[in-house]
Tab-separated table of C-alpha atoms and ligand atoms in Angstrom:
chain	number	residue	atom	x	y	z
A	1	MET	CA	-0.909	105.146	108.524
A	2	ARG	CA	0.128	101.794	107.048
A	3	ILE	CA	-1.127	101.452	103.488
A	4	ALA	CA	-1.101	98.519	101.070
A	5	MET	CA	-1.534	99.448	97.396
A	6	ILE	CA	-2.694	96.512	95.272
A	7	GLY	CA	-1.703	97.087	91.636
A	8	THR	CA	1.442	99.090	90.873
A	9	GLY	CA	0.547	100.543	87.464
A	10	TYR	CA	0.122	104.205	86.482
A	11	VAL	CA	-2.342	104.897	89.304
A	12	GLY	CA	-1.088	102.528	92.003
A	13	LEU	CA	2.556	103.532	91.666
A	14	VAL	CA	1.881	107.275	91.582
A	15	SER	CA	-0.659	107.093	94.438
A	16	GLY	CA	1.574	104.837	96.533
A	17	ALA	CA	4.622	107.059	96.010
A	18	CYS	CA	2.636	110.210	96.841
A	19	PHE	CA	1.088	108.667	99.984
A	20	SER	CA	4.570	107.691	101.162
A	21	ASP	CA	5.688	111.254	100.465
A	22	PHE	CA	2.895	112.390	102.834
A	23	GLY	CA	4.659	110.317	105.526
A	24	HIS	CA	2.594	107.128	105.366
A	25	ASP	CA	4.189	103.697	105.332
A	26	VAL	CA	3.314	102.228	101.904
A	27	ARG	CA	3.758	98.712	100.492
A	28	CYS	CA	3.039	98.536	96.757
A	29	VAL	CA	2.012	95.102	95.493
A	30	ASP	CA	1.934	93.801	91.948
A	31	ARG	CA	1.587	90.308	90.587
A	32	ASP	CA	3.941	91.233	87.740
A	33	MET	CA	7.295	90.017	89.023
A	34	ALA	CA	9.282	91.892	86.344
A	35	LYS	CA	7.672	95.183	87.368
A	36	ILE	CA	8.455	94.687	91.050
A	37	ASP	CA	12.006	93.509	90.255
A	38	ALA	CA	12.593	96.649	88.182
A	39	LEU	CA	11.153	98.914	90.893
A	40	GLU	CA	13.373	97.313	93.496
A	41	ARG	CA	16.328	98.185	91.275
A	42	GLY	CA	15.083	101.776	90.959
A	43	ILE	CA	13.849	101.354	87.369
A	44	MET	CA	10.413	102.845	86.632
A	45	PRO	CA	8.081	100.573	84.628
A	46	ILE	CA	6.315	103.624	83.145
A	47	PHE	CA	7.319	107.058	81.927
A	48	GLU	CA	5.897	109.742	84.200
A	49	PRO	CA	7.769	113.020	84.785
A	50	GLY	CA	9.300	113.270	88.284
A	51	LEU	CA	8.257	109.768	89.343
A	52	ASP	CA	11.764	108.274	89.560
A	53	GLN	CA	12.971	110.930	92.021
A	54	LEU	CA	9.780	110.714	94.102
A	55	VAL	CA	10.075	106.928	94.348
A	56	ALA	CA	13.812	107.011	95.098
A	57	ARG	CA	13.365	109.627	97.853
A	58	ASN	CA	10.688	107.627	99.655
A	59	VAL	CA	12.405	104.260	99.237
A	60	ARG	CA	15.520	105.849	100.789
A	61	GLY	CA	13.358	107.233	103.587
A	62	GLY	CA	12.106	103.711	104.320
A	63	ARG	CA	8.456	104.659	103.718
A	64	LEU	CA	7.952	102.935	100.346
A	65	SER	CA	8.597	99.344	99.359
A	66	PHE	CA	7.535	96.875	96.677
A	67	THR	CA	6.505	93.244	96.766
A	68	THR	CA	4.664	90.517	94.892
A	69	ASP	CA	3.525	89.023	98.198
A	70	LEU	CA	0.035	90.402	98.809
A	71	PRO	CA	-0.610	88.693	102.179
A	72	SER	CA	2.555	90.164	103.725
A	73	ALA	CA	1.663	93.672	102.478
A	74	VAL	CA	-1.905	93.418	103.720
A	75	ALA	CA	-0.943	92.117	107.170
A	76	GLY	CA	-1.143	94.985	109.622
A	77	ALA	CA	-2.291	97.583	107.056
A	78	ASP	CA	-4.778	100.238	108.208
A	79	ALA	CA	-6.017	100.744	104.651
A	80	ILE	CA	-5.774	98.599	101.526
A	81	PHE	CA	-6.191	100.328	98.172
A	82	ILE	CA	-7.238	98.409	95.071
A	83	ALA	CA	-5.673	100.078	92.000
A	84	VAL	CA	-5.740	97.245	89.472
A	85	GLY	CA	-6.836	97.658	85.851
A	86	THR	CA	-10.474	97.754	84.711
A	87	PRO	CA	-10.151	97.449	80.918
A	88	SER	CA	-13.090	97.024	78.545
A	89	ARG	CA	-14.397	93.474	78.623
A	90	ARG	CA	-13.717	91.878	75.262
A	91	GLY	CA	-16.807	91.856	73.100
A	92	ASP	CA	-19.320	93.940	75.036
A	93	GLY	CA	-17.656	97.090	76.428
A	94	HIS	CA	-18.591	96.413	80.071
A	95	ALA	CA	-15.765	97.131	82.513
A	96	ASP	CA	-13.837	93.911	83.105
A	97	LEU	CA	-13.960	93.604	86.896
A	98	SER	CA	-12.125	90.296	87.146
A	99	TYR	CA	-8.912	91.961	88.417
A	100	VAL	CA	-10.818	93.956	91.049
A	101	TYR	CA	-12.761	90.935	92.290
A	102	GLY	CA	-9.628	88.780	92.120
A	103	ALA	CA	-7.762	91.309	94.279
A	104	ALA	CA	-10.723	91.488	96.710
A	105	GLU	CA	-10.650	87.706	97.119
A	106	GLU	CA	-6.905	87.667	97.737
A	107	ILE	CA	-7.264	90.490	100.260
A	108	ALA	CA	-10.142	88.731	102.029
A	109	ARG	CA	-8.116	85.528	102.386
A	110	ALA	CA	-5.181	87.456	103.855
A	111	LEU	CA	-7.119	89.655	106.301
A	112	LYS	CA	-6.441	89.199	109.991
A	113	GLY	CA	-8.073	92.272	111.532
A	114	PRO	CA	-10.424	95.179	110.829
A	115	VAL	CA	-9.395	97.326	107.888
A	116	VAL	CA	-10.611	99.887	105.363
A	117	VAL	CA	-10.590	98.564	101.777
A	118	VAL	CA	-10.537	101.380	99.240
A	119	THR	CA	-11.395	101.001	95.560
A	120	LYS	CA	-9.265	103.459	93.604
A	121	SER	CA	-9.746	101.683	90.278
A	122	THR	CA	-12.488	103.184	88.120
A	123	VAL	CA	-15.415	100.819	88.677
A	124	PRO	CA	-19.104	100.851	87.715
A	125	VAL	CA	-21.819	101.683	90.197
A	126	GLY	CA	-22.420	98.785	92.552
A	127	THR	CA	-18.889	97.322	92.385
A	128	GLY	CA	-18.235	98.400	95.988
A	129	ASP	CA	-21.277	96.355	97.087
A	130	GLU	CA	-19.832	93.276	95.402
A	131	VAL	CA	-16.336	93.839	96.839
A	132	GLU	CA	-17.932	94.122	100.287
A	133	ARG	CA	-19.860	90.880	99.722
A	134	ILE	CA	-16.708	89.033	98.610
A	135	ILE	CA	-14.796	90.170	101.685
A	136	ARG	CA	-17.651	89.474	104.113
A	137	GLU	CA	-18.066	85.954	102.740
A	138	ALA	CA	-14.373	85.082	102.847
A	139	ALA	CA	-13.649	86.817	106.141
A	140	PRO	CA	-16.858	86.638	108.182
A	141	GLY	CA	-16.879	88.513	111.464
A	142	LEU	CA	-14.118	90.956	110.515
A	143	GLU	CA	-15.152	94.591	110.566
A	144	THR	CA	-14.275	95.812	107.086
A	145	HIS	CA	-15.411	99.015	105.419
A	146	VAL	CA	-15.320	99.216	101.630
A	147	VAL	CA	-14.842	102.775	100.406
A	148	SER	CA	-14.873	104.231	96.904
A	149	ASN	CA	-12.103	106.761	96.246
A	150	PRO	CA	-11.883	107.361	92.479
A	151	GLU	CA	-8.681	108.831	91.083
A	152	PHE	CA	-8.662	111.850	88.772
A	153	LEU	CA	-4.936	112.170	87.987
A	154	ARG	CA	-3.837	112.706	84.404
A	155	GLU	CA	-0.915	110.791	82.963
A	156	GLY	CA	1.921	113.197	82.209
A	157	ALA	CA	0.997	115.445	85.149
A	158	ALA	CA	0.131	112.672	87.576
A	159	ILE	CA	2.187	113.716	90.607
A	160	GLU	CA	1.084	117.342	90.471
A	161	ASP	CA	-2.534	116.221	90.006
A	162	PHE	CA	-2.320	113.815	92.923
A	163	LYS	CA	-0.767	116.389	95.219
A	164	ARG	CA	-2.966	119.295	94.136
A	165	PRO	CA	-6.281	117.698	93.258
A	166	ASP	CA	-9.319	119.765	92.332
A	167	ARG	CA	-11.195	117.548	94.785
A	168	ILE	CA	-10.974	114.297	96.703
A	169	VAL	CA	-14.059	112.101	96.505
A	170	ILE	CA	-14.734	109.625	99.299
A	171	GLY	CA	-17.729	107.300	98.950
A	172	THR	CA	-18.821	105.693	102.193
A	173	ASP	CA	-21.681	105.691	104.689
A	174	SER	CA	-19.347	104.925	107.575
A	175	GLU	CA	-18.096	107.877	109.635
A	176	GLU	CA	-15.220	105.718	110.889
A	177	ALA	CA	-14.050	104.937	107.340
A	178	ALA	CA	-14.459	108.590	106.299
A	179	GLU	CA	-12.259	109.589	109.242
A	180	ALA	CA	-9.552	107.101	108.188
A	181	MET	CA	-9.659	108.550	104.657
A	182	ARG	CA	-9.377	112.115	105.994
A	183	GLU	CA	-6.302	111.019	107.932
A	184	ILE	CA	-4.725	109.487	104.802
A	185	TYR	CA	-5.362	112.653	102.763
A	186	ARG	CA	-4.626	115.026	105.661
A	187	PRO	CA	-1.770	116.963	104.003
A	188	LEU	CA	-4.011	117.781	101.018
A	189	TYR	CA	-6.997	118.470	103.171
A	190	LEU	CA	-4.928	120.937	105.244
A	191	ASN	CA	-3.953	122.551	101.930
A	192	LYS	CA	-7.687	123.148	101.408
A	193	ALA	CA	-8.278	120.609	98.636
A	194	PRO	CA	-12.050	120.066	98.760
A	195	LEU	CA	-12.814	116.652	100.194
A	196	MET	CA	-16.348	115.428	99.525
A	197	VAL	CA	-17.900	112.521	101.316
A	198	THR	CA	-20.772	110.943	99.400
A	199	SER	CA	-22.515	107.594	99.249
A	200	ARG	CA	-20.388	104.854	97.709
A	201	ARG	CA	-22.541	104.574	94.582
A	202	THR	CA	-22.443	108.351	94.074
A	203	ALA	CA	-18.638	108.378	94.298
A	204	GLU	CA	-18.428	105.560	91.751
A	205	LEU	CA	-20.651	107.490	89.360
A	206	ILE	CA	-18.841	110.832	89.826
A	207	LYS	CA	-15.737	109.372	88.181
A	208	TYR	CA	-17.614	108.179	85.088
A	209	ALA	CA	-19.667	111.367	84.846
A	210	ALA	CA	-16.452	113.448	84.928
A	211	ASN	CA	-14.754	111.427	82.201
A	212	ALA	CA	-17.876	111.306	80.020
A	213	PHE	CA	-18.283	115.073	80.323
A	214	LEU	CA	-14.654	115.755	79.356
A	215	ALA	CA	-14.852	113.304	76.445
A	216	THR	CA	-18.016	115.084	75.299
A	217	LYS	CA	-16.346	118.502	75.511
A	218	ILE	CA	-13.473	117.301	73.307
A	219	THR	CA	-15.876	115.716	70.854
A	220	PHE	CA	-17.993	118.857	70.722
A	221	ILE	CA	-15.067	121.005	69.590
A	222	ASN	CA	-13.914	118.291	67.167
A	223	GLU	CA	-17.293	118.319	65.419
A	224	MET	CA	-17.244	122.114	65.500
A	225	ALA	CA	-13.852	121.903	63.738
A	226	ASP	CA	-15.469	119.973	60.879
A	227	LEU	CA	-18.138	122.654	60.598
A	228	CYS	CA	-15.453	125.363	60.644
A	229	GLU	CA	-13.703	123.668	57.709
A	230	ALA	CA	-17.007	123.484	55.824
A	231	VAL	CA	-17.970	127.139	56.343
A	232	GLY	CA	-14.478	128.686	56.245
A	233	ALA	CA	-14.289	129.602	59.959
A	234	ASP	CA	-11.369	129.099	62.347
A	235	VAL	CA	-11.882	126.610	65.185
A	236	GLN	CA	-8.976	128.070	67.179
A	237	ASP	CA	-10.873	131.353	67.410
A	238	VAL	CA	-14.207	129.641	68.048
A	239	SER	CA	-12.532	127.748	70.880
A	240	ARG	CA	-11.105	130.893	72.404
A	241	GLY	CA	-14.335	132.759	71.828
A	242	ILE	CA	-16.359	130.236	73.805
A	243	GLY	CA	-13.630	129.199	76.269
A	244	LEU	CA	-13.282	132.722	77.625
A	245	ASP	CA	-16.855	132.401	78.849
A	246	ASN	CA	-16.445	131.383	82.501
A	247	ARG	CA	-19.433	129.094	82.266
A	248	ILE	CA	-17.629	127.082	79.570
A	249	GLY	CA	-13.907	127.396	80.388
A	250	PRO	CA	-10.971	126.971	77.971
A	251	LYS	CA	-9.815	123.447	78.831
A	252	PHE	CA	-10.541	120.395	76.662
A	253	LEU	CA	-11.506	122.670	73.784
A	254	HIS	CA	-8.566	121.955	71.456
A	255	ALA	CA	-9.657	120.378	68.206
A	256	GLY	CA	-7.591	117.328	67.306
A	257	PRO	CA	-7.644	113.730	66.101
A	258	GLY	CA	-10.084	112.483	68.777
A	259	TYR	CA	-9.613	111.394	72.372
A	260	GLY	CA	-7.781	108.187	73.272
A	261	GLY	CA	-5.803	106.821	76.182
A	262	SER	CA	-6.403	104.371	78.961
A	263	CYS	CA	-9.500	106.049	80.420
A	264	PHE	CA	-11.945	108.002	78.230
A	265	PRO	CA	-12.586	105.282	75.604
A	266	LYS	CA	-13.179	102.459	78.071
A	267	ASP	CA	-14.932	104.588	80.704
A	268	THR	CA	-17.447	106.106	78.279
A	269	LEU	CA	-18.257	102.604	76.997
A	270	ALA	CA	-18.624	101.189	80.513
A	271	LEU	CA	-20.892	104.086	81.503
A	272	LEU	CA	-23.135	103.360	78.525
A	273	LYS	CA	-23.387	99.734	79.633
A	274	THR	CA	-24.408	100.808	83.143
A	275	ALA	CA	-26.990	103.184	81.637
A	276	GLU	CA	-28.328	100.346	79.482
A	277	ASP	CA	-28.536	97.942	82.426
A	278	TYR	CA	-30.482	100.485	84.473
A	279	GLN	CA	-32.645	101.555	81.490
A	280	ALA	CA	-31.558	105.177	81.755
A	281	PRO	CA	-30.002	105.820	78.323
A	282	LEU	CA	-27.306	108.502	77.981
A	283	ARG	CA	-27.831	109.615	74.380
A	284	ILE	CA	-25.252	112.410	74.495
A	285	VAL	CA	-22.540	110.000	75.636
A	286	GLU	CA	-23.659	107.472	73.000
A	287	SER	CA	-23.096	110.115	70.311
A	288	THR	CA	-19.760	111.116	71.791
A	289	VAL	CA	-18.490	107.542	71.601
A	290	ALA	CA	-19.714	107.052	68.021
A	291	VAL	CA	-18.418	110.413	66.768
A	292	ASN	CA	-15.008	109.911	68.356
A	293	GLU	CA	-14.608	106.405	66.999
A	294	ALA	CA	-15.386	107.571	63.473
A	295	ARG	CA	-13.112	110.595	63.818
A	296	LYS	CA	-9.925	108.663	64.556
A	297	ARG	CA	-10.100	106.764	61.284
A	298	ALA	CA	-11.325	109.854	59.442
A	299	MET	CA	-7.985	111.466	60.347
A	300	GLY	CA	-6.277	108.745	58.297
A	301	ARG	CA	-8.542	109.668	55.363
A	302	LYS	CA	-7.669	113.332	55.883
A	303	VAL	CA	-3.999	112.470	55.370
A	304	ILE	CA	-4.832	110.431	52.275
A	305	GLN	CA	-6.793	113.404	50.912
A	306	ALA	CA	-3.776	115.643	51.539
A	307	LEU	CA	-1.781	113.166	49.442
A	308	GLY	CA	-4.199	113.737	46.574
A	309	GLY	CA	-6.625	110.919	47.388
A	310	ASP	CA	-4.356	107.904	46.943
A	311	ALA	CA	-1.887	106.563	49.493
A	312	ARG	CA	-0.746	103.503	47.580
A	313	GLY	CA	3.039	103.414	47.327
A	314	ARG	CA	3.393	106.590	49.371
A	315	THR	CA	5.309	107.005	52.613
A	316	VAL	CA	3.840	108.845	55.578
A	317	ALA	CA	5.763	109.979	58.683
A	318	LEU	CA	3.789	110.102	61.940
A	319	LEU	CA	5.278	112.490	64.466
A	320	GLY	CA	4.064	111.609	67.970
A	321	LEU	CA	2.287	108.302	68.645
A	322	THR	CA	1.071	108.375	72.256
A	323	PHE	CA	-2.467	109.631	72.920
A	324	LYS	CA	-1.034	112.768	74.521
A	325	PRO	CA	2.406	114.136	75.416
A	326	ASN	CA	4.456	113.167	78.497
A	327	THR	CA	3.332	109.571	78.694
A	328	ASP	CA	4.407	106.323	77.070
A	329	ASP	CA	0.829	105.020	77.184
A	330	MET	CA	-0.379	103.815	73.769
A	331	ARG	CA	-3.740	102.401	74.919
A	332	ASP	CA	-6.422	103.448	72.392
A	333	ALA	CA	-4.179	106.184	70.955
A	334	PRO	CA	-5.690	107.840	67.826
A	335	SER	CA	-2.370	107.158	66.056
A	336	LEU	CA	-3.298	103.458	65.990
A	337	SER	CA	-6.439	104.083	63.897
A	338	ILE	CA	-4.594	106.568	61.687
A	339	ILE	CA	-1.771	104.099	61.056
A	340	GLN	CA	-4.262	101.323	60.275
A	341	ALA	CA	-6.167	103.546	57.805
A	342	LEU	CA	-2.889	104.478	56.071
A	343	LEU	CA	-1.660	100.876	55.913
A	344	ASP	CA	-5.079	99.792	54.575
A	345	GLY	CA	-4.740	102.511	51.936
A	346	GLY	CA	-1.421	101.022	50.788
A	347	ALA	CA	0.981	103.531	52.399
A	348	ALA	CA	4.235	102.745	54.162
A	349	VAL	CA	4.307	104.318	57.634
A	350	ARG	CA	7.314	105.632	59.512
A	351	GLY	CA	6.939	106.800	63.097
A	352	TYR	CA	8.681	108.750	65.825
A	353	ASP	CA	7.733	109.289	69.467
A	354	PRO	CA	9.956	110.425	72.341
A	355	GLU	CA	8.681	107.789	74.820
A	356	GLY	CA	5.985	105.617	73.247
A	357	MET	CA	7.840	103.642	70.565
A	358	GLU	CA	8.434	100.523	72.643
A	359	GLN	CA	4.735	100.170	73.420
A	360	ALA	CA	3.793	101.216	69.865
A	361	ARG	CA	6.065	98.574	68.351
A	362	ALA	CA	4.198	95.837	70.212
A	363	LEU	CA	0.839	97.081	68.866
A	364	MET	CA	1.879	98.176	65.364
A	365	PRO	CA	4.790	96.039	64.160
A	366	ASP	CA	4.406	97.153	60.519
A	367	VAL	CA	5.631	100.689	61.170
A	368	ALA	CA	9.282	101.680	60.651
A	369	TYR	CA	10.271	103.327	63.950
A	370	CYS	CA	12.866	106.096	63.748
A	371	ASP	CA	14.890	107.909	66.363
A	372	SER	CA	14.073	111.509	65.420
A	373	PRO	CA	11.311	113.403	63.606
A	374	TYR	CA	13.784	114.150	60.792
A	375	ALA	CA	14.732	110.491	60.397
A	376	ALA	CA	11.025	109.619	60.221
A	377	ALA	CA	10.474	112.312	57.568
A	378	GLU	CA	13.361	111.049	55.395
A	379	GLY	CA	11.900	110.402	51.943
A	380	ALA	CA	8.299	110.756	53.189
A	381	ASP	CA	5.476	112.107	51.032
A	382	ALA	CA	3.665	113.556	54.039
A	383	ALA	CA	4.473	114.304	57.681
A	384	VAL	CA	1.636	114.198	60.203
A	385	LEU	CA	1.884	115.823	63.621
A	386	VAL	CA	-0.249	113.572	65.836
A	387	THR	CA	0.907	114.310	69.410
A	388	GLU	CA	2.088	117.722	70.600
A	389	TRP	CA	5.209	116.691	72.550
A	390	ASP	CA	7.460	119.685	73.362
A	391	VAL	CA	10.143	118.419	70.956
A	392	LEU	CA	7.498	118.265	68.241
A	393	ARG	CA	6.348	121.810	69.035
A	394	ALA	CA	9.851	122.953	68.157
A	395	ILE	CA	10.526	121.149	64.889
A	396	ASP	CA	13.011	122.758	62.549
A	397	LEU	CA	10.458	122.908	59.717
A	398	PRO	CA	12.890	123.817	56.887
A	399	ARG	CA	15.037	120.820	57.915
A	400	LEU	CA	11.963	118.600	57.922
A	401	ALA	CA	11.005	119.901	54.472
A	402	ARG	CA	14.502	119.140	53.133
A	403	ALA	CA	14.277	115.550	54.376
A	404	MET	CA	10.945	114.869	52.693
A	405	ALA	CA	10.206	113.661	49.157
A	406	GLN	CA	7.021	115.756	49.004
A	407	PRO	CA	6.296	118.791	51.188
A	408	ILE	CA	2.951	117.858	52.757
A	409	PHE	CA	2.527	118.699	56.451
A	410	VAL	CA	-0.673	117.696	58.257
A	411	ASP	CA	-0.897	119.343	61.684
A	412	LEU	CA	-3.600	117.425	63.590
A	413	ARG	CA	-2.979	119.516	66.752
A	414	ASN	CA	-2.902	122.988	65.162
A	415	VAL	CA	0.496	123.624	66.743
A	416	TYR	CA	2.090	125.589	63.893
A	417	PRO	CA	0.730	128.768	62.291
A	418	PRO	CA	-0.023	127.954	58.627
A	419	GLU	CA	2.231	130.847	57.461
A	420	GLU	CA	5.252	129.407	59.306
A	421	VAL	CA	4.687	126.013	57.709
A	422	GLU	CA	4.307	127.510	54.236
A	423	GLU	CA	7.413	129.700	54.728
A	424	ALA	CA	9.400	126.546	55.470
A	425	GLY	CA	8.397	125.282	52.028
A	426	LEU	CA	5.735	122.859	53.276
A	427	ARG	CA	2.102	122.624	52.254
A	428	TRP	CA	-0.029	123.094	55.397
A	429	HIS	CA	-3.127	121.109	56.371
A	430	GLY	CA	-4.695	121.599	59.811
A	431	VAL	CA	-7.855	120.870	61.745
A	432	GLY	CA	-10.860	123.176	61.573
A	433	ARG	CA	-9.084	126.076	59.891
A	434	ALA	CA	-8.985	127.391	56.371
A	435	GLY	CA	-5.524	127.090	54.745
B	501	LIG	N1	-4.054	105.601	83.959
B	501	LIG	C1	-4.733	106.667	84.344
B	501	LIG	O1	-4.453	107.805	83.928
B	501	LIG	C2	-5.899	106.547	85.296
B	501	LIG	C3	-6.437	107.694	85.879
B	501	LIG	C4	-7.497	107.558	86.770
B	501	LIG	C5	-8.019	106.303	87.048
B	501	LIG	N2	-7.489	105.198	86.446
B	501	LIG	C6	-8.037	103.882	86.807
B	501	LIG	O2	-7.146	103.238	87.707
B	501	LIG	C7	-7.139	101.826	87.489
B	501	LIG	C8	-5.724	101.347	87.219
B	501	LIG	O3	-5.309	101.914	85.995
B	501	LIG	P1	-3.772	101.898	85.535
B	501	LIG	O4	-3.668	102.725	84.316
B	501	LIG	O5	-2.910	102.211	86.717
B	501	LIG	O6	-3.625	100.329	85.185
B	501	LIG	P2	-2.289	99.507	84.861
B	501	LIG	O7	-2.705	98.470	83.905
B	501	LIG	O8	-1.172	100.439	84.530
B	501	LIG	O9	-1.917	98.830	86.263
B	501	LIG	C9	-2.659	97.826	86.896
B	501	LIG	C10	-1.683	96.908	87.635
B	501	LIG	O10	-2.415	96.011	88.480
B	501	LIG	C11	-1.709	94.784	88.524
B	501	LIG	N3	-2.614	93.746	89.054
B	501	LIG	C12	-3.725	93.230	88.499
B	501	LIG	N4	-4.305	92.340	89.334
B	501	LIG	C13	-3.538	92.298	90.448
B	501	LIG	C14	-3.607	91.574	91.680
B	501	LIG	N5	-4.593	90.728	91.949
B	501	LIG	N6	-2.628	91.781	92.585
B	501	LIG	C15	-1.618	92.627	92.350
B	501	LIG	N7	-1.508	93.355	91.210
B	501	LIG	C16	-2.456	93.180	90.280
B	501	LIG	C17	-1.244	94.580	87.103
B	501	LIG	O11	-0.162	93.675	87.026
B	501	LIG	C18	-0.835	96.019	86.722
B	501	LIG	O12	0.535	96.267	86.977
B	501	LIG	C19	-8.120	101.595	86.341
B	501	LIG	O13	-9.379	101.291	86.876
B	501	LIG	C20	-8.156	102.938	85.637
B	501	LIG	O14	-9.382	103.131	84.972
B	501	LIG	C21	-6.431	105.285	85.594
């Protein structure tokens, strides 16, 4: 099949590269000239494990190419995927659909024949109807099906997730469009990945319901961690004790500094706006959003408490800045709220991250960025483990302790056993566990 992928970001690039690896002929389009230039020179615009080899292999095989010229990519395509961003709209939390509608208009103007247009971006219920209207108006008489095909990949494990999905969701009422989608996903379908065909609105909602549920699960264990601290229980054991129950499952039950990233924060907010518009309030999701927002800044206060209640004139080293390991994505990372709380409290902040420092620097220019965890800890009064990168799971704790002015170690991911931290000469603080 000939596929055009509009938007070559985290989702568009990974999806486009994987589709080409399935044997399809893929043209990835982006309006960002620098991104396309870099890709044409074999340079990845994002950090995602395994992506550079996957892209190189398929470019060499002549199945994957990049362009800024949308009309040329769309001409002759059997399916056009929209994978542009849908950030929170400034001010009200609704999903900003201007990129999706903008792409739909450009596609409509370029269309010459019948085609399947697929929305892969995460979009609120009813967006597919509007995309269909835009295309029908601009290209009357052309037979176009608009399908919803939400993406569930996780940054950091994106290729594996795309190639071994728990399910593929296809939202369309057209049997012809469903058949085209089955053809596109055939290699996965043959591998027995469940492929569900639903109505378009149902598919759009499945994506938000999944993200809201996962965000709620994380927030549940985070609140439970606070209760554990108050009553002297251990959240790690509570987590294991409930996670071993098959009805609950162990994933997304690790207490930490709150969820962040490019999806959960904006998608939970957008879902609440949809619920409000349709007068069907989602009180559980409302609480999740409020609790998580408060938690991120509360983690900054936790560090200040560990410092004895006053951060003024102190230096704090943040180890790990991205919202999770194996990505360079800093969007809505908890570290941003923690840094802000520390700066507001009068501390100087030093930071280290294996991949996220370039993006972090643009968002938080007042941090001193260092090239190793030990350099960040040099002269610090506290070190805070924020993101559990592999290199930060294997810190030489005695060396860290020697570099620091004061031996305070706040482990916001409960990576290190308290005894190991104390043996290294550091004072341990964790999440949801008695010291
Ligand atoms: N990042 C994730 O882990 C993830 C996972 C699942 C779903 N999603 C959803 O996928 C969508 C894309 O997310 P992302 O993280 O890949 O975004 P991104 O910001 O990394 O990439 C979007 C790209 O689209 C380009 N673009 C915008 N308008 C365009 C146009 N008219 N023509 C060509 N290019 C255009 C931008 O230049 C940008 O490169 C969002 O709706 C997001 O919610 C993201």
